[in-house]
GROMACS .gro file of C-alpha atoms in nm:
model
  303
    1MET     CA    1  19.375  11.144  13.653
    2ALA     CA    2  19.222  10.873  13.440
    3ALA     CA    3  18.955  10.668  13.612
    4GLN     CA    4  19.052  10.307  13.678
    5PRO     CA    5  18.799  10.033  13.742
    6GLU     CA    6  18.787   9.899  14.097
    7GLN     CA    7  18.901   9.540  14.139
    8GLY     CA    8  18.535   9.447  14.187
    9TYR     CA    9  18.458   9.543  13.828
   10LEU     CA   10  18.719   9.310  13.682
   11SER     CA   11  18.643   9.020  13.917
   12SER     CA   12  18.276   9.051  13.830
   13VAL     CA   13  18.354   9.038  13.458
   14ARG     CA   14  18.574   8.731  13.506
   15ARG     CA   15  18.308   8.563  13.719
   16ILE     CA   16  18.031   8.612  13.466
   17LEU     CA   17  18.256   8.491  13.181
   18ASP     CA   18  18.292   8.158  13.361
   19HIS     CA   19  17.938   8.147  13.497
   20PRO     CA   20  17.731   7.852  13.371
   21ARG     CA   21  17.409   8.056  13.387
   22GLY     CA   22  17.541   8.331  13.163
   23GLY     CA   23  17.333   8.368  12.847
   24PRO     CA   24  17.360   8.665  12.610
   25THR     CA   25  17.080   8.859  12.780
   26ILE     CA   26  17.243   8.849  13.121
   27LEU     CA   27  17.588   8.913  12.974
   28ARG     CA   28  17.460   9.232  12.812
   29ILE     CA   29  17.314   9.347  13.142
   30VAL     CA   30  17.636   9.276  13.332
   31LEU     CA   31  17.849   9.449  13.071
   32GLY     CA   32  17.617   9.750  13.066
   33THR     CA   33  17.627   9.774  13.445
   34GLN     CA   34  18.007   9.766  13.453
   35LEU     CA   35  18.040  10.029  13.180
   36ARG     CA   36  17.785  10.255  13.350
   37ARG     CA   37  17.985  10.241  13.673
   38LEU     CA   38  18.306  10.321  13.487
   39ARG     CA   39  18.139  10.615  13.312
   40GLU     CA   40  18.003  10.754  13.637
   41ALA     CA   41  18.338  10.706  13.816
   42ALA     CA   42  18.506  10.902  13.535
   43GLY     CA   43  18.248  11.181  13.561
   44ILE     CA   44  18.144  11.148  13.197
   45THR     CA   45  17.791  11.220  13.077
   46ARG     CA   46  17.586  10.990  12.856
   47GLU     CA   47  17.599  11.257  12.586
   48ALA     CA   48  17.980  11.259  12.586
   49ALA     CA   49  17.992  10.880  12.586
   50GLY     CA   50  17.750  10.873  12.294
   51ASP     CA   51  17.968  11.113  12.098
   52ALA     CA   52  18.267  10.882  12.157
   53ILE     CA   53  18.094  10.593  11.981
   54ARG     CA   54  17.924  10.806  11.715
   55GLY     CA   55  17.586  10.760  11.881
   56SER     CA   56  17.349  10.939  12.117
   57HIS     CA   57  17.283  10.947  12.490
   58ALA     CA   58  16.978  10.727  12.421
   59LYS     CA   59  17.204  10.460  12.269
   60ILE     CA   60  17.428  10.471  12.577
   61SER     CA   61  17.121  10.431  12.796
   62ARG     CA   62  17.007  10.122  12.599
   63LEU     CA   63  17.357   9.974  12.613
   64GLU     CA   64  17.391  10.032  12.986
   65LEU     CA   65  17.053   9.868  13.048
   66GLY     CA   66  17.156   9.565  12.842
   67ARG     CA   67  16.877   9.611  12.592
   68THR     CA   68  17.094   9.593  12.282
   69GLY     CA   69  17.413   9.423  12.176
   70TYR     CA   70  17.761   9.580  12.191
   71LYS     CA   71  18.010   9.620  11.910
   72THR     CA   72  18.361   9.548  12.030
   73ARG     CA   73  18.476   9.873  11.867
   74ASP     CA   74  18.228  10.067  12.081
   75VAL     CA   75  18.344   9.892  12.398
   76ASP     CA   76  18.707   9.963  12.311
   77ASP     CA   77  18.629  10.332  12.253
   78LEU     CA   78  18.430  10.362  12.576
   79LEU     CA   79  18.703  10.196  12.783
   80ALA     CA   80  18.957  10.439  12.639
   81LEU     CA   81  18.725  10.729  12.722
   82TYR     CA   82  18.681  10.604  13.077
   83GLY     CA   83  19.055  10.571  13.133
   84VAL     CA   84  19.086  10.193  13.127
   85ASN     CA   85  19.424  10.109  12.975
   86ASP     CA   86  19.531   9.778  13.127
   87PRO     CA   87  19.546   9.521  12.841
   88GLU     CA   88  19.412   9.236  13.054
   89GLU     CA   89  19.117   9.443  13.175
   90ILE     CA   90  19.037   9.557  12.824
   91GLU     CA   91  19.051   9.200  12.688
   92ASN     CA   92  18.814   9.077  12.961
   93PHE     CA   93  18.560   9.344  12.871
   94LEU     CA   94  18.596   9.272  12.499
   95ALA     CA   95  18.554   8.897  12.561
   96LEU     CA   96  18.234   8.973  12.753
   97ALA     CA   97  18.110   9.189  12.465
   98ARG     CA   98  18.179   8.910  12.214
   99GLN     CA   99  17.995   8.650  12.422
  100ALA     CA  100  17.706   8.889  12.476
  101SER     CA  101  17.663   8.915  12.099
  102VAL     CA  102  17.625   8.539  12.043
  103PRO     CA  103  17.257   8.461  11.970
  104GLY     CA  104  17.070   8.259  12.232
  105TRP     CA  105  16.914   7.923  12.150
  106TRP     CA  106  16.579   8.098  12.119
  107ASN     CA  107  16.699   8.294  11.816
  108LYS     CA  108  16.572   8.012  11.591
  109TYR     CA  109  16.221   8.107  11.704
  110SER     CA  110  16.261   8.473  11.615
  111ASP     CA  111  15.968   8.453  11.374
  112VAL     CA  112  15.726   8.380  11.661
  113LEU     CA  113  15.915   8.543  11.947
  114PRO     CA  114  15.834   8.908  12.024
  115SER     CA  115  16.130   9.117  12.136
  116TRP     CA  116  15.969   9.200  12.470
  117PHE     CA  117  15.942   8.828  12.554
  118GLU     CA  118  16.294   8.740  12.442
  119GLN     CA  119  16.435   8.921  12.743
  120LEU     CA  120  16.234   8.701  12.981
  121ILE     CA  121  16.379   8.383  12.830
  122GLY     CA  122  16.729   8.517  12.878
  123LEU     CA  123  16.653   8.612  13.238
  124GLU     CA  124  16.506   8.268  13.307
  125GLU     CA  125  16.825   8.108  13.174
  126ALA     CA  126  17.036   8.308  13.419
  127ALA     CA  127  16.809   8.316  13.725
  128SER     CA  128  16.890   8.125  14.041
  129VAL     CA  129  16.532   8.156  14.171
  130ILE     CA  130  16.208   8.222  13.982
  131ARG     CA  131  15.902   8.306  14.190
  132THR     CA  132  15.574   8.330  14.004
  133TYR     CA  133  15.205   8.379  14.077
  134GLU     CA  134  14.950   8.294  13.808
  135VAL     CA  135  14.581   8.386  13.813
  136GLN     CA  136  14.437   8.262  13.483
  137PHE     CA  137  14.667   7.987  13.357
  138VAL     CA  138  14.915   7.730  13.481
  139PRO     CA  139  15.265   7.889  13.465
  140GLY     CA  140  15.430   7.843  13.127
  141LEU     CA  141  15.726   7.658  13.282
  142LEU     CA  142  15.484   7.395  13.415
  143GLN     CA  143  15.251   7.348  13.118
  144THR     CA  144  15.206   7.027  12.919
  145PRO     CA  145  15.222   7.051  12.538
  146ASP     CA  146  14.844   7.007  12.497
  147TYR     CA  147  14.765   7.262  12.765
  148ALA     CA  148  15.019   7.504  12.615
  149ARG     CA  149  14.859   7.457  12.275
  150ALA     CA  150  14.515   7.545  12.414
  151VAL     CA  151  14.652   7.855  12.587
  152THR     CA  152  14.838   7.963  12.274
  153ARG     CA  153  14.525   7.932  12.061
  154LEU     CA  154  14.339   8.158  12.301
  155GLY     CA  155  14.603   8.428  12.259
  156HIS     CA  156  14.645   8.378  11.881
  157PRO     CA  157  14.304   8.277  11.747
  158ARG     CA  158  14.391   8.361  11.383
  159THR     CA  159  14.724   8.179  11.377
  160ASP     CA  160  14.771   7.866  11.166
  161ASP     CA  161  14.861   7.525  11.310
  162ASP     CA  162  15.228   7.540  11.207
  163GLU     CA  163  15.289   7.863  11.395
  164ILE     CA  164  15.097   7.736  11.697
  165ASP     CA  165  15.322   7.429  11.699
  166ARG     CA  166  15.634   7.646  11.689
  167ARG     CA  167  15.511   7.856  11.979
  168VAL     CA  168  15.442   7.541  12.179
  169ARG     CA  169  15.788   7.398  12.100
  170LEU     CA  170  15.944   7.723  12.219
  171ARG     CA  171  15.756   7.692  12.548
  172MET     CA  172  15.866   7.333  12.591
  173GLU     CA  173  16.231   7.427  12.529
  174ARG     CA  174  16.206   7.700  12.792
  175GLN     CA  175  16.118   7.430  13.043
  176ARG     CA  176  16.452   7.254  12.990
  177ALA     CA  177  16.611   7.511  13.221
  178LEU     CA  178  16.444   7.337  13.515
  179ASP     CA  179  16.624   7.012  13.431
  180SER     CA  180  16.965   7.173  13.392
  181GLU     CA  181  17.237   7.107  13.648
  182PHE     CA  182  17.263   7.480  13.699
  183GLY     CA  183  16.894   7.550  13.644
  184PRO     CA  184  16.685   7.781  13.861
  185LYS     CA  185  16.465   7.694  14.153
  186LEU     CA  186  16.100   7.754  14.069
  187TRP     CA  187  15.854   7.860  14.337
  188ALA     CA  188  15.508   7.882  14.183
  189VAL     CA  189  15.178   7.987  14.339
  190VAL     CA  190  14.880   7.902  14.118
  191ASP     CA  191  14.536   8.048  14.178
  192GLU     CA  192  14.259   7.792  14.220
  193ALA     CA  193  14.072   7.961  13.936
  194ALA     CA  194  14.348   7.866  13.691
  195LEU     CA  195  14.322   7.503  13.794
  196ARG     CA  196  13.945   7.483  13.772
  197ARG     CA  197  13.922   7.652  13.432
  198PRO     CA  198  13.905   7.372  13.171
  199LEU     CA  199  14.123   7.419  12.863
  200GLY     CA  200  14.157   7.206  12.554
  201SER     CA  201  13.911   7.001  12.353
  202ASP     CA  202  13.853   6.738  12.620
  203ARG     CA  203  13.891   6.678  12.993
  204GLU     CA  204  14.199   6.463  12.935
  205VAL     CA  205  14.401   6.780  12.875
  206MET     CA  206  14.331   6.900  13.230
  207ARG     CA  207  14.385   6.556  13.381
  208ASP     CA  208  14.725   6.533  13.213
  209GLN     CA  209  14.808   6.886  13.322
  210ILE     CA  210  14.726   6.812  13.685
  211ASP     CA  211  14.930   6.491  13.668
  212HIS     CA  212  15.220   6.696  13.536
  213LEU     CA  213  15.188   6.947  13.820
  214LEU     CA  214  15.197   6.662  14.072
  215LYS     CA  215  15.511   6.526  13.907
  216MET     CA  216  15.683   6.864  13.888
  217GLY     CA  217  15.587   6.953  14.244
  218SER     CA  218  15.785   6.653  14.365
  219LYS     CA  219  16.110   6.777  14.206
  220ARG     CA  220  16.378   6.907  14.438
  221ASN     CA  221  16.397   7.245  14.264
  222VAL     CA  222  16.023   7.309  14.231
  223THR     CA  223  15.790   7.434  14.505
  224LEU     CA  224  15.423   7.441  14.409
  225GLN     CA  225  15.144   7.602  14.609
  226VAL     CA  226  14.775   7.655  14.537
  227ALA     CA  227  14.614   7.986  14.633
  228PRO     CA  228  14.255   7.882  14.718
  229PHE     CA  229  13.946   8.096  14.667
  230SER     CA  230  13.930   8.141  15.044
  231LEU     CA  231  14.221   8.385  15.028
  232GLY     CA  232  13.982   8.638  14.876
  233GLY     CA  233  14.131   8.971  14.775
  234LEU     CA  234  14.484   8.879  14.873
  235SER     CA  235  14.502   8.615  14.603
  236ALA     CA  236  14.420   8.880  14.341
  237ALA     CA  237  14.764   9.042  14.350
  238GLY     CA  238  14.679   9.262  14.053
  239GLY     CA  239  14.746   8.991  13.796
  240PRO     CA  240  15.027   8.743  13.722
  241VAL     CA  241  15.366   8.831  13.870
  242THR     CA  242  15.711   8.680  13.817
  243ILE     CA  243  16.016   8.775  14.025
  244LEU     CA  244  16.361   8.663  13.911
  245ARG     CA  245  16.667   8.655  14.134
  246PHE     CA  246  17.029   8.604  14.027
  247LEU     CA  247  17.352   8.480  14.181
  248GLU     CA  248  17.549   8.759  14.014
  249PRO     CA  249  17.565   9.033  14.282
  250ASP     CA  250  17.565   9.312  14.023
  251LEU     CA  251  17.222   9.209  13.899
  252PRO     CA  252  16.913   9.335  14.082
  253ASP     CA  253  16.598   9.130  14.122
  254VAL     CA  254  16.364   9.177  13.826
  255VAL     CA  255  15.984   9.182  13.833
  256TYR     CA  256  15.818   9.068  13.510
  257LEU     CA  257  15.459   9.176  13.443
  258GLU     CA  258  15.311   9.035  13.123
  259GLN     CA  259  15.031   9.205  12.934
  260LEU     CA  260  14.846   9.108  12.618
  261THR     CA  261  15.092   9.244  12.364
  262THR     CA  262  15.383   9.365  12.577
  263ALA     CA  263  15.545   9.333  12.918
  264LEU     CA  264  15.702   9.545  13.192
  265TYR     CA  265  16.039   9.472  13.351
  266LEU     CA  266  16.088   9.645  13.686
  267ASP     CA  267  16.423   9.649  13.866
  268LYS     CA  268  16.410   9.958  14.089
  269GLN     CA  269  16.450   9.851  14.449
  270ASP     CA  270  16.131  10.008  14.585
  271GLU     CA  271  15.919   9.861  14.305
  272VAL     CA  272  16.068   9.515  14.347
  273GLU     CA  273  16.025   9.525  14.724
  274ASN     CA  274  15.655   9.604  14.689
  275TYR     CA  275  15.601   9.297  14.474
  276MET     CA  276  15.822   9.089  14.699
  277VAL     CA  277  15.598   9.174  14.995
  278VAL     CA  278  15.292   9.065  14.798
  279MET     CA  279  15.461   8.743  14.692
  280ASP     CA  280  15.575   8.668  15.047
  281ARG     CA  281  15.219   8.714  15.175
  282LEU     CA  282  15.082   8.489  14.904
  283CYS     CA  283  15.329   8.215  14.986
  284ALA     CA  284  15.259   8.247  15.358
  285THR     CA  285  14.882   8.223  15.319
  286ALA     CA  286  14.848   7.985  15.023
  287ASP     CA  287  14.813   7.614  15.088
  288THR     CA  288  15.138   7.444  15.187
  289PRO     CA  289  15.304   7.226  14.922
  290ALA     CA  290  15.170   6.916  15.097
  291ALA     CA  291  14.816   7.056  15.115
  292SER     CA  292  14.846   7.170  14.752
  293THR     CA  293  14.937   6.816  14.647
  294ALA     CA  294  14.630   6.683  14.826
  295PHE     CA  295  14.416   6.950  14.657
  296LEU     CA  296  14.549   6.856  14.312
  297LYS     CA  297  14.483   6.486  14.368
  298LYS     CA  298  14.126   6.562  14.471
  299LEU     CA  299  14.075   6.805  14.181
  300ARG     CA  300  14.197   6.551  13.927
  301LYS     CA  301  13.901   6.328  14.006
  302GLU     CA  302  13.667   6.607  13.899
  303PHE     CA  303  13.797   6.607  13.540
   0.00000   0.00000   0.00000
């Protein structure tokens, strides 16, 4: 008997089609998740699915993880293979595939945007909550243009001014998500070391950055905490960590770990839970938002 998708599959596809947070990255992940479940319910291997779309099992794996775009022909062929024959169901899946192939706003920065970072921007667009801990720098979503420029120059010392400016503009556009009606809630813990490390050509850069943190910390969707030196080893959670959570129930929490020239995206439950425990401990032991505001006001006088 041909495998039919459970009602939950179709309702999830409809929900994400109408979802205001749905960017192409998250749409690819949702579509891949739904097709993986259909494949498994039909008892079909990745190898057989790959043969059906003139590809390989590795291609099916990338598609199911949402790491590459879908051709509508491939989706049509996979649905037929998995026994989906209801016209309305097929059209919903094809509509999702078409939307998932529309470039995100960040595509115009493709010349300065590495592929491993593009996924983070898409996840930020779709997240309902972003929790982040930063050790060395102020979080990118909370940086001023001058501070962002100083950070970018540190990471790209041989880059010309025009490219630096484009990288800074990209970072500023990322921040617009926080002002969106459907934007995420940001819960940021910043290590004291990041706040005391001067960046930029003069002290005004740090004063402006601290003023910006005070302003952002007062927003309804931003919680800002400082992890003081007194936390000792606990504050050194192994480096910067970002955890993204989504309203879409089919999407697991994602842990983002950035490195110098690449990044790791973790979504296995045990891995995510380990980082969630660390983040919970940090938030419980860091200064409260009120105490963090007082700390920032005091620190500003030192610059």
